[in-house]
Tab-separated table of C-alpha atoms in Angstrom:
chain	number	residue	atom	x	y	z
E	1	UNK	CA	29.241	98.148	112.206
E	2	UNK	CA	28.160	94.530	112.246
E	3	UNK	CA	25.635	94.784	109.552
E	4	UNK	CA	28.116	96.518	107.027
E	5	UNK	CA	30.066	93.185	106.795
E	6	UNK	CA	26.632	91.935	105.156
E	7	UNK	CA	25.027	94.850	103.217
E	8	UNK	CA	26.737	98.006	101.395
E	9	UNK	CA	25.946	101.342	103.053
E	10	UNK	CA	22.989	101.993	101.398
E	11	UNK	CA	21.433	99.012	102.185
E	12	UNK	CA	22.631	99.273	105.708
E	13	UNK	CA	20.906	102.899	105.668
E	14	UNK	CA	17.879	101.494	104.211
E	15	UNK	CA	17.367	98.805	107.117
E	16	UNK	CA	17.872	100.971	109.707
E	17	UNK	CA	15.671	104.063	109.084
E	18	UNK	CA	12.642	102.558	107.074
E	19	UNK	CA	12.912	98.505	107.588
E	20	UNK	CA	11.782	97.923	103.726
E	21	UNK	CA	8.474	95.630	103.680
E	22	UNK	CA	9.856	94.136	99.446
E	23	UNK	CA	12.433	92.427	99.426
E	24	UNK	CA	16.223	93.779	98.021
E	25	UNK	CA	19.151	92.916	96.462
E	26	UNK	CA	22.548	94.349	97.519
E	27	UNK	CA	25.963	94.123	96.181
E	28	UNK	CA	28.233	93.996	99.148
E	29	UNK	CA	32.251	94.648	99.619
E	30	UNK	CA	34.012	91.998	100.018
E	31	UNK	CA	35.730	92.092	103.833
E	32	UNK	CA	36.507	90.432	106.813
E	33	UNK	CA	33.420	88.327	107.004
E	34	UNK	CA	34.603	86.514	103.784
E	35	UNK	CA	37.870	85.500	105.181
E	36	UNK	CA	36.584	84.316	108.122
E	37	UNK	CA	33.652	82.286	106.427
E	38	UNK	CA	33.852	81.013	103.208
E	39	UNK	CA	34.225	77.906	101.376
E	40	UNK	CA	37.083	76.554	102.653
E	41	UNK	CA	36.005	77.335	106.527
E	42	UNK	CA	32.669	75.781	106.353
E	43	UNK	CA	33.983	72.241	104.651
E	44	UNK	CA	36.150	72.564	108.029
E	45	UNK	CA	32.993	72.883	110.248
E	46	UNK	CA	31.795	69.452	108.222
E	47	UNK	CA	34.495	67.693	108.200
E	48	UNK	CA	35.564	68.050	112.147
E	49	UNK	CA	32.456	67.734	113.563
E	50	UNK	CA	32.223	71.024	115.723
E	51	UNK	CA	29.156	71.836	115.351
E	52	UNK	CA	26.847	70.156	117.778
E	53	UNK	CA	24.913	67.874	116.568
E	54	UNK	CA	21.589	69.099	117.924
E	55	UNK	CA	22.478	72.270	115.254
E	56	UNK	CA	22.764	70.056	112.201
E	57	UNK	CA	19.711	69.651	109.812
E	58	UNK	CA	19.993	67.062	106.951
E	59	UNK	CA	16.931	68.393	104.137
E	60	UNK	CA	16.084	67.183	101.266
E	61	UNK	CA	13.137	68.137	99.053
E	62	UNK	CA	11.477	69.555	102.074
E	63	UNK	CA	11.821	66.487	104.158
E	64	UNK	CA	14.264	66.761	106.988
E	65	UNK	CA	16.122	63.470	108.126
E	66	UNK	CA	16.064	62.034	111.692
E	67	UNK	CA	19.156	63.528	113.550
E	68	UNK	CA	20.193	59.805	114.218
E	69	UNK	CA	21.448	59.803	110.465
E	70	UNK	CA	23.862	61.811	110.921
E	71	UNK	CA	25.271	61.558	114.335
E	72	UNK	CA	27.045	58.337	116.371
E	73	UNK	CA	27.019	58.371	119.537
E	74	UNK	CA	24.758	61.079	119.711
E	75	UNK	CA	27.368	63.211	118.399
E	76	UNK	CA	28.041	64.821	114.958
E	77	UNK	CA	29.584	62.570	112.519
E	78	UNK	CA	31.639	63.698	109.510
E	79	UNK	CA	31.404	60.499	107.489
E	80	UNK	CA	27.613	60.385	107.647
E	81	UNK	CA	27.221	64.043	106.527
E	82	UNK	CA	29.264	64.095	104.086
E	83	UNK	CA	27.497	60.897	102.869
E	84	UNK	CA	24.690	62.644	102.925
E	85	UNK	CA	25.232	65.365	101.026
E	86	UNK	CA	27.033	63.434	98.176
E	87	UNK	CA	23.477	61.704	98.235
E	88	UNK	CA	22.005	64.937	97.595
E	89	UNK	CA	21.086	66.514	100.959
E	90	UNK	CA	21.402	69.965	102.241
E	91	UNK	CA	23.441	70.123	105.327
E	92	UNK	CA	21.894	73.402	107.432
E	93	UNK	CA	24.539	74.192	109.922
E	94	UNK	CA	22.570	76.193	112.803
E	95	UNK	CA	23.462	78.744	115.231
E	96	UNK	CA	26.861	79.606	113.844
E	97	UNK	CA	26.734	82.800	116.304
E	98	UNK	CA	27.006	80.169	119.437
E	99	UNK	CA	29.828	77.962	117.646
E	100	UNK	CA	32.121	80.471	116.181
E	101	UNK	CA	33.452	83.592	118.216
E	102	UNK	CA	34.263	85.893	115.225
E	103	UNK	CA	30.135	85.027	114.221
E	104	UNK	CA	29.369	85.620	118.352
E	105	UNK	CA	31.102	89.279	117.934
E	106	UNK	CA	28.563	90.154	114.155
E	107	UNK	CA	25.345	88.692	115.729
E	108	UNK	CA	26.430	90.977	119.178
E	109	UNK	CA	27.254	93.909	116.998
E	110	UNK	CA	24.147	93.044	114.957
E	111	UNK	CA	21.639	93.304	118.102
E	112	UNK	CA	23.983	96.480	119.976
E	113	UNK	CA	22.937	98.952	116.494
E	114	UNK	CA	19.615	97.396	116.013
E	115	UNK	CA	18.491	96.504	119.515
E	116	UNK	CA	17.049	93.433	118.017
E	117	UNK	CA	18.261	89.645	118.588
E	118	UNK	CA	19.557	87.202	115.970
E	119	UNK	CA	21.505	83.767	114.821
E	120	UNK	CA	22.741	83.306	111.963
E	121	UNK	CA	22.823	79.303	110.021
E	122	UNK	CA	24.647	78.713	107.124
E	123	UNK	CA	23.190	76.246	104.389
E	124	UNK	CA	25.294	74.080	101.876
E	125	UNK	CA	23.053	72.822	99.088
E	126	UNK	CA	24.406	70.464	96.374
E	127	UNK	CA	24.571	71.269	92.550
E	128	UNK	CA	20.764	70.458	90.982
E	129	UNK	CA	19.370	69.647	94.659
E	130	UNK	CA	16.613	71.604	96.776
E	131	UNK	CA	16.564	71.119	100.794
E	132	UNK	CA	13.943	73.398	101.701
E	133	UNK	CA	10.887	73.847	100.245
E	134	UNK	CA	8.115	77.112	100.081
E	135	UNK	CA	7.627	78.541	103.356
E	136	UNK	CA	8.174	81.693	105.104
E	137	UNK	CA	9.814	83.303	107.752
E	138	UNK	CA	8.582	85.293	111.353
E	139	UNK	CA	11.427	88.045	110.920
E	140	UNK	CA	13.635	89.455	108.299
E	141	UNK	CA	16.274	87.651	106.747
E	142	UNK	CA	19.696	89.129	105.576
E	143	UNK	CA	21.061	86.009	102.881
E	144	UNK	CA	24.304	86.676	102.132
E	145	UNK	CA	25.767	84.212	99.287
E	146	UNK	CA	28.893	82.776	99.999
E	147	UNK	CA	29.978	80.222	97.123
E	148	UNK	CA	27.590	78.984	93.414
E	149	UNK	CA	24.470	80.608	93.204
E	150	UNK	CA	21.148	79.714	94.470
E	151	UNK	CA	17.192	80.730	92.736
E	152	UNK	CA	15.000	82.374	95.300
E	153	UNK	CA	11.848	82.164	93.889
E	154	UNK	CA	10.076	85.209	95.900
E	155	UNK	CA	5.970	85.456	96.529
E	156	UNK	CA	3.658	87.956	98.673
E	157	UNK	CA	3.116	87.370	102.080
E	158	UNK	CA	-0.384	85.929	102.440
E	159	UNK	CA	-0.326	86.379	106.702
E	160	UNK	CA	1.566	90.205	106.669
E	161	UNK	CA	3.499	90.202	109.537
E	162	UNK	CA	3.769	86.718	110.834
E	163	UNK	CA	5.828	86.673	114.379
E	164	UNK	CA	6.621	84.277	116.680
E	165	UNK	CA	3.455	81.994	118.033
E	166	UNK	CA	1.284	83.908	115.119
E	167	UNK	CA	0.999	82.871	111.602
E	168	UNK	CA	4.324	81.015	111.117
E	169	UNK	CA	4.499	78.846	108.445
E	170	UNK	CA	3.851	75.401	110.207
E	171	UNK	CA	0.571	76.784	112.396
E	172	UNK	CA	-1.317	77.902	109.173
E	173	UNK	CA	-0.475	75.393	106.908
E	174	UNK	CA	-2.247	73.872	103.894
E	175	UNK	CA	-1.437	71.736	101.621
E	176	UNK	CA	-2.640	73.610	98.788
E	177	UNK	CA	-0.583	76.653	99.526
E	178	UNK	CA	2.473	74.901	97.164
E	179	UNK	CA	0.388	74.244	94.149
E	180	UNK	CA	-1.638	77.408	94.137
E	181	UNK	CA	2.041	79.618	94.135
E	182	UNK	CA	3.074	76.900	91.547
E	183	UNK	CA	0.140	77.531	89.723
E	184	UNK	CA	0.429	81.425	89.781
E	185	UNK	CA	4.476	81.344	89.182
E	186	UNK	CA	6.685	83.747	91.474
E	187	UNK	CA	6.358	87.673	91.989
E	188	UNK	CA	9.390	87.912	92.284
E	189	UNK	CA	12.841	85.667	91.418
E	190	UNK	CA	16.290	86.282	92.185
E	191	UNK	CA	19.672	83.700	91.263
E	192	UNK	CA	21.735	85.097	94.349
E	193	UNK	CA	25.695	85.067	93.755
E	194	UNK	CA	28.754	85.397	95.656
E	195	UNK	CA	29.263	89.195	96.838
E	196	UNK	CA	25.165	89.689	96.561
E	197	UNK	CA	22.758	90.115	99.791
E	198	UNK	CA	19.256	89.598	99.801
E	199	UNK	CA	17.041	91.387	101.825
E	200	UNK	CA	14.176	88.834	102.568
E	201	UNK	CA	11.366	90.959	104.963
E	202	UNK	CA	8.753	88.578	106.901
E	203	UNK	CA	6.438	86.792	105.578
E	204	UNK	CA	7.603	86.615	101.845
E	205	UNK	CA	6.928	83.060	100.946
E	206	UNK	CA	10.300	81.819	99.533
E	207	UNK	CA	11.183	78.707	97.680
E	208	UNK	CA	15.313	78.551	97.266
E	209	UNK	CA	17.049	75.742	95.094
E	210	UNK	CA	20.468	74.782	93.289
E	211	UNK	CA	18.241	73.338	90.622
E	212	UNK	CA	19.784	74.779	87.878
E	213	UNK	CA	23.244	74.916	89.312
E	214	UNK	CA	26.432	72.955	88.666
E	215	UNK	CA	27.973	74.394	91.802
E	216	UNK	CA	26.905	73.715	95.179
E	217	UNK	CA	25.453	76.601	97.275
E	218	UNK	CA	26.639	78.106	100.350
E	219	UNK	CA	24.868	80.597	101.745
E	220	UNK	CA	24.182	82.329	105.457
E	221	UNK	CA	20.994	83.228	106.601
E	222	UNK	CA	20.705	86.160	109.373
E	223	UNK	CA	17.778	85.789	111.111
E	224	UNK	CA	17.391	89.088	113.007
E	225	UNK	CA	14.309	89.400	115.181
E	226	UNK	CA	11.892	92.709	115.128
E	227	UNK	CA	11.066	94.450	117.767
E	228	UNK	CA	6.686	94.742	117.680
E	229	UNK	CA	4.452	96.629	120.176
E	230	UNK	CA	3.946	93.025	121.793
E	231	UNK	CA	7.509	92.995	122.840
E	232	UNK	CA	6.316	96.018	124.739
E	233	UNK	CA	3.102	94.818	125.659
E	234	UNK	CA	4.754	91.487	127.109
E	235	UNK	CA	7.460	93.408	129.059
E	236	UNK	CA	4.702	95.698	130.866
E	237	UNK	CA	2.567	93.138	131.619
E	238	UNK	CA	5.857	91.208	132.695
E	239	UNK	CA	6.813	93.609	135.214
E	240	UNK	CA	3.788	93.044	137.408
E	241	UNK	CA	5.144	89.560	139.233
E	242	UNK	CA	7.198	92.131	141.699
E	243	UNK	CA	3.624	93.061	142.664
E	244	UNK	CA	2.435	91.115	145.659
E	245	UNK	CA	-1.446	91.829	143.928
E	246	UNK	CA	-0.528	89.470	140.822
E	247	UNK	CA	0.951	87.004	142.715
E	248	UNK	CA	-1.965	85.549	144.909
E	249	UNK	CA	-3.258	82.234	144.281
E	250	UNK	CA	-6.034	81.768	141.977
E	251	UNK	CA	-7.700	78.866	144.144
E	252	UNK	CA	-8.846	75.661	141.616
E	253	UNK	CA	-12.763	76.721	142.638
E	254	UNK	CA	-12.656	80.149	141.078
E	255	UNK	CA	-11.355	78.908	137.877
E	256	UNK	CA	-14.552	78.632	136.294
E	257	UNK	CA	-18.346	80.454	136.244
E	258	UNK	CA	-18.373	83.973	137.376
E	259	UNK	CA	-15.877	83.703	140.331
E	260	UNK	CA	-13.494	83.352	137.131
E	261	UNK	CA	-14.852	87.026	135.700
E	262	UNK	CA	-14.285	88.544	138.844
E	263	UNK	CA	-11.033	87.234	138.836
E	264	UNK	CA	-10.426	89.298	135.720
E	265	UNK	CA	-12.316	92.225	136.415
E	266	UNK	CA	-10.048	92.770	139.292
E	267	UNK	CA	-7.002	91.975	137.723
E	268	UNK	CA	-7.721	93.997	134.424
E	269	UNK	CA	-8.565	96.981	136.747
E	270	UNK	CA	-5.099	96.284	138.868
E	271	UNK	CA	-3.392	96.049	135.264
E	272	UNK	CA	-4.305	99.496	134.697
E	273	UNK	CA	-3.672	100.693	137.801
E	274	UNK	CA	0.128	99.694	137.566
E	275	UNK	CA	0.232	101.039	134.435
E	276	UNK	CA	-1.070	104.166	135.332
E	277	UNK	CA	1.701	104.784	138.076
E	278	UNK	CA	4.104	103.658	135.339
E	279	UNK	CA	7.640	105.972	134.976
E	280	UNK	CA	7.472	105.511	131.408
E	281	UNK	CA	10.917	107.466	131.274
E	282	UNK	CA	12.563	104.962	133.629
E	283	UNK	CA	10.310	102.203	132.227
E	284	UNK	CA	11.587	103.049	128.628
E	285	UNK	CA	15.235	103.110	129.533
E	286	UNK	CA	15.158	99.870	131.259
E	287	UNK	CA	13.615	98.319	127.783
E	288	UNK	CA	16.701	99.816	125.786
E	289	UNK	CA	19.193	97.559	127.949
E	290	UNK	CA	17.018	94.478	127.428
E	291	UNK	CA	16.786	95.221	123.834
E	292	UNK	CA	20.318	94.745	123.193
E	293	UNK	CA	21.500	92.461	126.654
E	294	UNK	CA	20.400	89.150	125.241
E	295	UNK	CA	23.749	89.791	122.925
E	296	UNK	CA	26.210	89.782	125.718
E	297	UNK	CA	24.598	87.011	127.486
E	298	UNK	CA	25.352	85.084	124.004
E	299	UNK	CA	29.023	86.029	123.852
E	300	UNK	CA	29.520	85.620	127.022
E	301	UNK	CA	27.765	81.852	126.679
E	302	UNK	CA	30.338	81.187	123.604
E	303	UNK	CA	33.473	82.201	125.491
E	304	UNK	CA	32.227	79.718	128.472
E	305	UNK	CA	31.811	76.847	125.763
E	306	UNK	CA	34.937	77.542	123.777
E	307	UNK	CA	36.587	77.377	127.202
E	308	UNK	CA	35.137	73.980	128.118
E	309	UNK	CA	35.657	72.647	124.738
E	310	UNK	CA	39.014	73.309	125.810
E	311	UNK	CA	38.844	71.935	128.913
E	312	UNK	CA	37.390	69.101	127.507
E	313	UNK	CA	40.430	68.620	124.428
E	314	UNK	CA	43.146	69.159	126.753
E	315	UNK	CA	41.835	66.270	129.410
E	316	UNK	CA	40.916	63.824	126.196
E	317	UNK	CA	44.921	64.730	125.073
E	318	UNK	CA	46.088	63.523	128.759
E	319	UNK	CA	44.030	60.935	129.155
E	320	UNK	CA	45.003	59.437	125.625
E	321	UNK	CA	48.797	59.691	126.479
């Protein structure tokens, strides 16, 4: 199992058959994910370049740098970023799952036991630096702590159950959120260490720094995306475009007065009526394969790319000789 290689069993347990709502901290085996990513792996991913560009964030006390500053050519540069973290930046390597097969295989397993989607970045802070400031997060986080330690300062969510296009952090924002949690002080504060996991559910407004470090920090995040009765609601309703009803044209002259209300009358009363003739056995089988498809269409995505990278290596080799 996929999420073993992040939490111990009972953790593992915990997520699947209650999905805690406070956040947790896990001591975890050490194992395969370790060798793969640690340390030693991730200066490798900064120092070649290989992950594109368009993944990289450069963060520093909240405020994220233009992508030109670390790219030439439009394409990642090694010199800038490590420039820019010896200047104090956190370097916030996205999307690992799309870069690195071994990561492509976890964030598949992840989705195949949990039926729910994810990516996974990995952050690399410097010792006494902050990249990211307080904000929180539209599905649960998994942080599992890779090298130093890092101080997640932990407070209650203020919009429970925040989800994509609904209370995220940037649609809600105020600038008096910071100073008010300052103000109050954390409920909750954890210093996360190599071979610990932290559970972090939606919504918990989190504030994580090396501030009192004298090791840099390198930790993953998995992101890993619930499931909510609007997933459901949105595949119903999404079924309807093989109906010839719901795909008529609306002409410009109904869309207003009470042409438009009729217009919705008759579609809220077709809604129903699909819904009503509905094989909810059939219909529910057909949402277990889309719950966990979106996986294979990523692996099979990163085994095209690694193939055209290459591609791509092998004709730059010829070309150059």
């Amino acid at each position: 199992m996929s999420l073993r290689l992040l939490l111990p069993h009972p953790g593992v347990t915990e997520l699947l058959t209650s999905w805690p709502d406070e956040p947790r901290v896990y001591e975890r085996e050490a194992g395969e994910l370790d060798r793969v990513i640690n340390p030693e792996s991730i200066d490798h991913y900064l120092e070649t370049g290989c992950v594109p560009a368009d993944e990289i964030a450069v963060v520093s006390d909240g405020v994220a740098l233009h992508p030109d500053r670390h790219r030439t050519a439009g394409r990642t540069d090694p010199a800038k970023l490590r420039s820019l973290y010896e200047d104090g930046h956190t370097i916030r390597l996205g999307n690992l799952q799309r870069v690195v097969p071994f990561l492509a295989d976890v964030s598949r397993g992840i989705q195949q036991e949990t039926g729910y989607s994810n990516y996974l970045h990995a952050f690399v802070t410097p010792p006494g630096r902050q990249g990211l400031l307080h904000h929180w997060d539209q599905q649960m986080a998994v942080i599992v702590q890779i090298a130093g330690s890092k101080r997640w300062q932990l407070w209650r969510p203020m919009f429970p159950s925040p989800m994509r296009e609904y209370q995220e952090s940037f649609r809600v924002w105020d600038p008096g959120f910071i100073p008010r949690w300052e103000a109050m002080g954390p409920d909750l504060e954890v210093d996360l260490r190599p071979g610990e996991s932290l559970l972090l559910p939606r919504g918990w407004v989190h504030n994580p720094h090396a501030l009192d470090s004298e090791a840099r920090s390198i930790h993953l995040t998995f992101a890993i995306r619930e499931r909510t009765p609007v997933w459901v609601a949105e595949k119903l309703v999404g079924c309807v475009i093989e109906k010839e009803a719901f795909l008529r044209v609306i002409l410009p002259g109904d869309l207003g007065g009470h042409r438009l209300s009729q217009h919705v009358r008759d579609v809220r009363q077709a809604l129903v009526d699909h819904l009503a003739g509905l094989d909810i056995d059939d219909f529910a089988q057909a949402l277990r394969r889309a719950a966990v498809a979106v996986a294979v269409a990523v692996a099979v995505a990163v085994a095209v790319a690694v193939a055209v990278a290459v591609a791509v290596a092998v004709a730059e080799k010829e070309y150059t000789t």
